[in-house]
């Protein structure tokens, strides 16, 4: 996020580069940077003749270069934006010749989503050497997304409880564009200054605050068999929204972290949060689970989850409903 802020700040100051090559697995910031350039470098009167949007599936590298080499009309510069440039992955290196000598009055923006160019090859080196920018949007790890949600909302005048942020991540995954779309829905109905709670998430997005993987993990950690089985029944009644593959993966990660926790000599909450890569808010949940599951039991559960991971994918358990499979798994974990 800091890299994006610096890049946008430079553009606002008029420090505009001839090439912005935006690549990587996380498309959210690629779109944000590209949209900012599209909206802000030229004024509305200049855009008609001097701003062009091309799509990778419809053009060749030669077409892009031809457009980039044009001179602007009645403006200081022109902007050429290539969207979905990953469709040109087989020929993208041909852009290296242009990058070696880019047109100074053109701003070329290349959106190369879900892929990366080889940093050892000519294109990457040419862009960097001749005044361009290569930005890589990196996928956040799951444990980084709640903090990202909090920072985005804080910048827009909102707050969010740790549990509400975790619910969004568990339901939507690490795709920042998806998460941002849901945050936008919340901002439509909630005034600035609101702290977004699990109740807001449940009412406006449809994610249950009581029957979700977060609550299941907590129930398992506390050895609350009744609550865990209630959640398992809900999951079994709503298998499309609560696939067992996701639940098993989450529990596997949880118990793997408990294994790590048991091996730590320093169990200070701050040290635990750092070592496990979790929000400090959740450390007590892990400490309770570690007391309820000695290291030997945790090792057994990890092995058990490997077995059920295979079964959840249909190997050796084709006829068993997901809900029944999950109930069996939970009973064996907490036995």
Short mmCIF file of C-alpha atoms in Angstrom, two decimals, residues 40-333:
data_model
loop_
_atom_site.label_atom_id
_atom_site.label_comp_id
_atom_site.label_asym_id
_atom_site.label_seq_id
_atom_site.Cartn_x
_atom_site.Cartn_y
_atom_site.Cartn_z
CA UNK A 40 -6.22 12.25 -13.54
CA UNK A 41 -3.33 12.77 -15.96
CA UNK A 42 -5.37 14.44 -18.70
CA UNK A 43 -8.25 16.84 -18.23
CA UNK A 44 -11.61 16.09 -19.83
CA UNK A 45 -10.98 18.32 -22.85
CA UNK A 46 -7.71 16.53 -23.63
CA UNK A 47 -8.97 12.97 -23.25
CA UNK A 48 -11.00 12.87 -26.48
CA UNK A 49 -7.93 13.04 -28.74
CA UNK A 50 -5.16 11.97 -26.38
CA UNK A 51 -6.37 9.06 -24.27
CA UNK A 52 -6.74 5.58 -25.68
CA UNK A 53 -7.70 2.26 -24.04
CA UNK A 54 -6.59 -0.93 -25.80
CA UNK A 55 -7.24 -4.56 -24.87
CA UNK A 56 -4.60 -7.25 -25.09
CA UNK A 57 -6.87 -9.74 -26.85
CA UNK A 58 -7.54 -7.24 -29.66
CA UNK A 59 -4.08 -5.83 -30.41
CA UNK A 60 -0.47 -6.79 -31.07
CA UNK A 61 2.67 -5.35 -29.53
CA UNK A 62 3.20 -3.56 -32.84
CA UNK A 63 -0.23 -1.90 -32.48
CA UNK A 64 0.64 -0.73 -28.97
CA UNK A 65 3.99 0.69 -30.05
CA UNK A 66 2.42 2.43 -33.04
CA UNK A 67 -0.12 4.15 -30.79
CA UNK A 68 2.50 4.98 -28.16
CA UNK A 69 4.72 6.71 -30.75
CA UNK A 70 2.01 9.15 -31.83
CA UNK A 71 2.32 12.77 -30.80
CA UNK A 72 -0.38 14.33 -28.62
CA UNK A 73 -2.87 16.75 -30.17
CA UNK A 74 -3.14 20.13 -28.47
CA UNK A 75 -1.89 18.67 -25.20
CA UNK A 76 1.38 18.15 -23.38
CA UNK A 77 1.08 14.36 -23.45
CA UNK A 78 -1.11 11.42 -24.42
CA UNK A 79 -2.09 8.38 -22.36
CA UNK A 80 -2.25 4.86 -23.81
CA UNK A 81 -3.69 2.20 -21.48
CA UNK A 82 -3.42 -1.49 -22.33
CA UNK A 83 -5.86 -3.58 -20.30
CA UNK A 84 -5.71 -7.38 -19.99
CA UNK A 85 -2.17 -7.27 -21.38
CA UNK A 86 -1.57 -10.76 -19.99
CA UNK A 87 -3.26 -11.97 -23.19
CA UNK A 88 -0.04 -10.87 -24.91
CA UNK A 89 2.24 -12.94 -22.65
CA UNK A 90 3.81 -14.82 -25.56
CA UNK A 91 4.98 -11.65 -27.27
CA UNK A 92 5.27 -9.15 -24.40
CA UNK A 93 9.09 -9.13 -24.56
CA UNK A 94 8.83 -7.39 -27.95
CA UNK A 95 7.92 -4.28 -26.00
CA UNK A 96 11.56 -4.06 -24.84
CA UNK A 97 12.67 -2.08 -27.90
CA UNK A 98 10.08 0.63 -27.22
CA UNK A 99 10.93 0.64 -23.49
CA UNK A 100 14.56 1.35 -24.39
CA UNK A 101 13.53 4.57 -26.11
CA UNK A 102 10.01 5.50 -24.94
CA UNK A 103 8.15 8.45 -26.44
CA UNK A 104 8.60 11.24 -23.84
CA UNK A 105 5.14 12.70 -24.53
CA UNK A 106 3.34 9.36 -24.04
CA UNK A 107 2.31 7.71 -20.79
CA UNK A 108 2.00 3.99 -21.55
CA UNK A 109 0.16 1.95 -18.91
CA UNK A 110 0.33 -1.84 -19.23
CA UNK A 111 -2.04 -3.89 -17.02
CA UNK A 112 -0.44 -7.34 -16.88
CA UNK A 113 -2.66 -9.10 -14.36
CA UNK A 114 -2.06 -12.47 -12.66
CA UNK A 115 1.33 -12.83 -14.35
CA UNK A 116 4.86 -11.41 -14.03
CA UNK A 117 7.54 -10.65 -16.56
CA UNK A 118 10.96 -12.25 -16.06
CA UNK A 119 13.17 -9.74 -14.25
CA UNK A 120 16.23 -11.22 -15.92
CA UNK A 121 15.01 -10.37 -19.42
CA UNK A 122 15.28 -7.29 -21.59
CA UNK A 123 11.82 -5.77 -21.03
CA UNK A 124 12.10 -5.50 -17.25
CA UNK A 125 15.64 -4.12 -17.47
CA UNK A 126 14.73 -1.61 -20.18
CA UNK A 127 11.75 -0.21 -18.26
CA UNK A 128 13.81 0.28 -15.12
CA UNK A 129 16.85 1.70 -16.92
CA UNK A 130 14.97 4.21 -19.03
CA UNK A 131 12.75 5.89 -16.48
CA UNK A 132 9.72 3.63 -16.33
CA UNK A 133 8.03 1.94 -13.38
CA UNK A 134 7.44 -1.76 -12.82
CA UNK A 135 4.87 -2.31 -10.08
CA UNK A 136 4.17 -5.80 -8.76
CA UNK A 137 0.86 -6.44 -7.00
CA UNK A 138 1.58 -9.25 -4.55
CA UNK A 139 -1.12 -11.47 -3.09
CA UNK A 140 -1.60 -10.90 0.63
CA UNK A 141 -1.48 -13.85 2.99
CA UNK A 142 -4.80 -14.60 4.65
CA UNK A 143 -3.57 -13.36 8.03
CA UNK A 144 -2.62 -10.00 6.45
CA UNK A 145 -6.03 -9.24 4.95
CA UNK A 146 -7.88 -8.27 8.19
CA UNK A 147 -5.27 -5.58 8.86
CA UNK A 148 -5.59 -4.39 5.24
CA UNK A 149 -9.37 -4.11 5.72
CA UNK A 150 -8.88 -2.11 8.91
CA UNK A 151 -6.40 0.31 7.27
CA UNK A 152 -8.60 0.84 4.20
CA UNK A 153 -11.64 1.57 6.35
CA UNK A 154 -9.69 3.84 8.70
CA UNK A 155 -8.63 5.95 5.71
CA UNK A 156 -12.31 6.33 4.80
CA UNK A 157 -13.55 7.26 8.27
CA UNK A 158 -14.71 3.83 9.47
CA UNK A 159 -13.57 1.21 11.98
CA UNK A 160 -14.17 -2.55 12.09
CA UNK A 161 -14.08 -5.09 14.89
CA UNK A 162 -11.50 -7.91 14.57
CA UNK A 163 -14.23 -10.55 14.39
CA UNK A 164 -16.09 -8.70 11.62
CA UNK A 165 -12.88 -8.39 9.59
CA UNK A 166 -12.16 -12.09 10.08
CA UNK A 167 -15.68 -13.02 8.94
CA UNK A 168 -15.12 -11.13 5.68
CA UNK A 169 -11.81 -12.90 5.05
CA UNK A 170 -13.20 -16.35 5.79
CA UNK A 171 -16.18 -15.78 3.50
CA UNK A 172 -14.43 -13.90 0.66
CA UNK A 173 -10.83 -15.13 0.80
CA UNK A 174 -7.83 -12.97 -0.08
CA UNK A 175 -9.15 -11.41 -3.30
CA UNK A 176 -8.93 -7.71 -2.39
CA UNK A 177 -11.27 -6.65 -5.19
CA UNK A 178 -14.03 -8.91 -3.81
CA UNK A 179 -13.43 -7.69 -0.27
CA UNK A 180 -13.45 -4.05 -1.38
CA UNK A 181 -16.76 -4.55 -3.23
CA UNK A 182 -18.39 -5.79 -0.02
CA UNK A 183 -16.87 -2.91 1.98
CA UNK A 184 -18.39 -0.49 -0.53
CA UNK A 185 -21.82 -2.06 0.08
CA UNK A 186 -21.41 -1.50 3.80
CA UNK A 187 -20.35 2.12 3.31
CA UNK A 188 -23.54 2.81 1.35
CA UNK A 189 -25.74 1.89 4.33
CA UNK A 190 -23.52 2.88 7.26
CA UNK A 191 -22.52 6.49 8.11
CA UNK A 192 -18.90 7.54 8.53
CA UNK A 193 -17.61 7.02 12.05
CA UNK A 194 -19.36 3.63 12.36
CA UNK A 195 -17.51 0.66 13.78
CA UNK A 196 -18.51 -2.25 11.56
CA UNK A 197 -19.59 -5.21 13.68
CA UNK A 198 -20.45 -8.87 12.99
CA UNK A 199 -24.12 -7.83 13.14
CA UNK A 200 -23.56 -5.35 10.29
CA UNK A 201 -21.85 -8.09 8.26
CA UNK A 202 -24.71 -10.51 8.88
CA UNK A 203 -27.46 -7.98 8.09
CA UNK A 204 -25.93 -6.46 4.96
CA UNK A 205 -23.74 -9.18 3.42
CA UNK A 206 -25.49 -12.32 4.60
CA UNK A 207 -22.62 -13.99 6.47
CA UNK A 208 -23.86 -15.59 9.69
CA UNK A 209 -22.16 -14.17 12.78
CA UNK A 210 -22.82 -17.36 14.75
CA UNK A 211 -22.42 -20.12 12.16
CA UNK A 212 -19.10 -19.64 10.41
CA UNK A 213 -15.61 -21.13 10.37
CA UNK A 214 -14.35 -18.53 12.81
CA UNK A 215 -16.91 -19.61 15.43
CA UNK A 216 -16.30 -23.29 14.66
CA UNK A 217 -12.55 -22.91 15.20
CA UNK A 218 -13.21 -21.16 18.50
CA UNK A 219 -15.63 -23.89 19.62
CA UNK A 220 -13.14 -26.62 18.74
CA UNK A 221 -10.36 -24.78 20.60
CA UNK A 222 -12.57 -24.52 23.69
CA UNK A 223 -13.70 -28.16 23.30
CA UNK A 224 -17.29 -26.91 23.20
CA UNK A 225 -18.73 -30.03 21.59
CA UNK A 226 -22.37 -28.88 21.58
CA UNK A 227 -21.59 -25.57 19.84
CA UNK A 228 -19.26 -27.24 17.32
CA UNK A 229 -21.87 -29.84 16.38
CA UNK A 230 -24.56 -27.13 16.03
CA UNK A 231 -22.32 -25.30 13.57
CA UNK A 232 -21.58 -28.57 11.76
CA UNK A 233 -25.33 -29.16 11.35
CA UNK A 234 -25.75 -25.65 9.91
CA UNK A 235 -22.86 -26.28 7.51
CA UNK A 236 -24.41 -29.59 6.50
CA UNK A 237 -27.73 -27.85 5.77
CA UNK A 238 -25.94 -25.15 3.73
CA UNK A 239 -23.07 -27.00 2.01
CA UNK A 240 -22.68 -24.60 -0.93
CA UNK A 241 -21.96 -21.66 1.37
CA UNK A 242 -19.83 -23.72 3.75
CA UNK A 243 -17.79 -26.29 1.77
CA UNK A 244 -16.09 -28.84 3.99
CA UNK A 245 -12.83 -28.49 2.03
CA UNK A 246 -12.50 -24.91 3.31
CA UNK A 247 -13.36 -25.90 6.88
CA UNK A 248 -10.84 -28.75 6.95
CA UNK A 249 -8.15 -26.44 5.54
CA UNK A 250 -8.86 -23.82 8.21
CA UNK A 251 -8.75 -26.40 11.01
CA UNK A 252 -5.51 -27.83 9.60
CA UNK A 253 -3.91 -24.38 9.67
CA UNK A 254 -5.20 -23.82 13.21
CA UNK A 255 -3.75 -27.04 14.59
CA UNK A 256 -0.50 -26.55 12.69
CA UNK A 257 -0.20 -23.19 14.46
CA UNK A 258 -0.94 -24.89 17.81
CA UNK A 259 1.93 -27.30 17.08
CA UNK A 260 4.18 -24.28 16.55
CA UNK A 261 2.85 -22.68 19.74
CA UNK A 262 3.67 -25.78 21.80
CA UNK A 263 7.25 -25.57 20.58
CA UNK A 264 7.67 -21.95 21.68
CA UNK A 265 9.47 -21.18 24.91
CA UNK A 266 8.23 -17.56 25.00
CA UNK A 267 4.45 -17.55 25.23
CA UNK A 268 4.11 -13.82 25.78
CA UNK A 269 0.99 -12.75 23.82
CA UNK A 270 2.95 -10.32 21.65
CA UNK A 271 5.54 -13.00 20.81
CA UNK A 272 2.80 -15.52 20.05
CA UNK A 273 0.97 -13.10 17.74
CA UNK A 274 4.19 -12.36 15.85
CA UNK A 275 5.30 -16.00 15.58
CA UNK A 276 1.91 -17.32 14.46
CA UNK A 277 1.10 -14.35 12.22
CA UNK A 278 -2.24 -13.67 13.92
CA UNK A 279 -3.96 -10.55 15.23
CA UNK A 280 -3.15 -10.07 18.96
CA UNK A 281 -6.92 -10.05 19.54
CA UNK A 282 -6.97 -13.82 18.86
CA UNK A 283 -3.93 -14.88 20.91
CA UNK A 284 -6.00 -15.88 23.93
CA UNK A 285 -8.03 -18.22 21.71
CA UNK A 286 -4.81 -20.02 20.75
CA UNK A 287 -3.54 -20.18 24.33
CA UNK A 288 -6.84 -21.73 25.49
CA UNK A 289 -6.68 -24.29 22.67
CA UNK A 290 -3.07 -25.14 23.52
CA UNK A 291 -4.15 -25.91 27.10
CA UNK A 292 -7.02 -28.08 25.85
CA UNK A 293 -4.89 -29.96 23.31
CA UNK A 294 -1.48 -31.20 24.49
CA UNK A 295 1.25 -31.52 21.85
CA UNK A 296 0.68 -35.27 21.38
CA UNK A 297 -3.04 -34.73 20.76
CA UNK A 298 -2.33 -31.85 18.36
CA UNK A 299 -0.04 -34.12 16.33
CA UNK A 300 -2.80 -36.74 16.18
CA UNK A 301 -5.34 -34.13 15.05
CA UNK A 302 -3.03 -32.87 12.29
CA UNK A 303 -2.74 -36.45 10.98
CA UNK A 304 -6.52 -36.85 11.27
CA UNK A 305 -7.11 -33.66 9.29
CA UNK A 306 -4.84 -34.91 6.51
CA UNK A 307 -7.03 -38.01 6.32
CA UNK A 308 -10.24 -35.98 6.20
CA UNK A 309 -8.80 -33.56 3.68
CA UNK A 310 -8.63 -36.49 1.26
CA UNK A 311 -12.13 -37.65 2.20
CA UNK A 312 -13.56 -34.13 1.82
CA UNK A 313 -12.39 -34.22 -1.80
CA UNK A 314 -14.39 -37.38 -2.45
CA UNK A 315 -11.69 -40.03 -2.05
CA UNK A 316 -13.11 -42.96 -0.11
CA UNK A 317 -16.18 -41.06 1.07
CA UNK A 318 -18.27 -40.48 -2.03
CA UNK A 319 -21.59 -41.43 -0.46
CA UNK A 320 -21.12 -39.59 2.85
CA UNK A 321 -22.89 -36.20 3.09
CA UNK A 322 -20.55 -33.31 3.93
CA UNK A 323 -22.39 -32.54 7.16
CA UNK A 324 -22.01 -36.11 8.43
CA UNK A 325 -18.34 -36.15 7.47
CA UNK A 326 -17.74 -32.93 9.40
CA UNK A 327 -19.62 -34.20 12.45
CA UNK A 328 -17.46 -37.34 12.49
CA UNK A 329 -14.30 -35.26 12.15
CA UNK A 330 -15.25 -32.97 15.04
CA UNK A 331 -16.20 -35.89 17.27
CA UNK A 332 -12.80 -37.51 16.67
CA UNK A 333 -10.90 -34.24 17.21
#
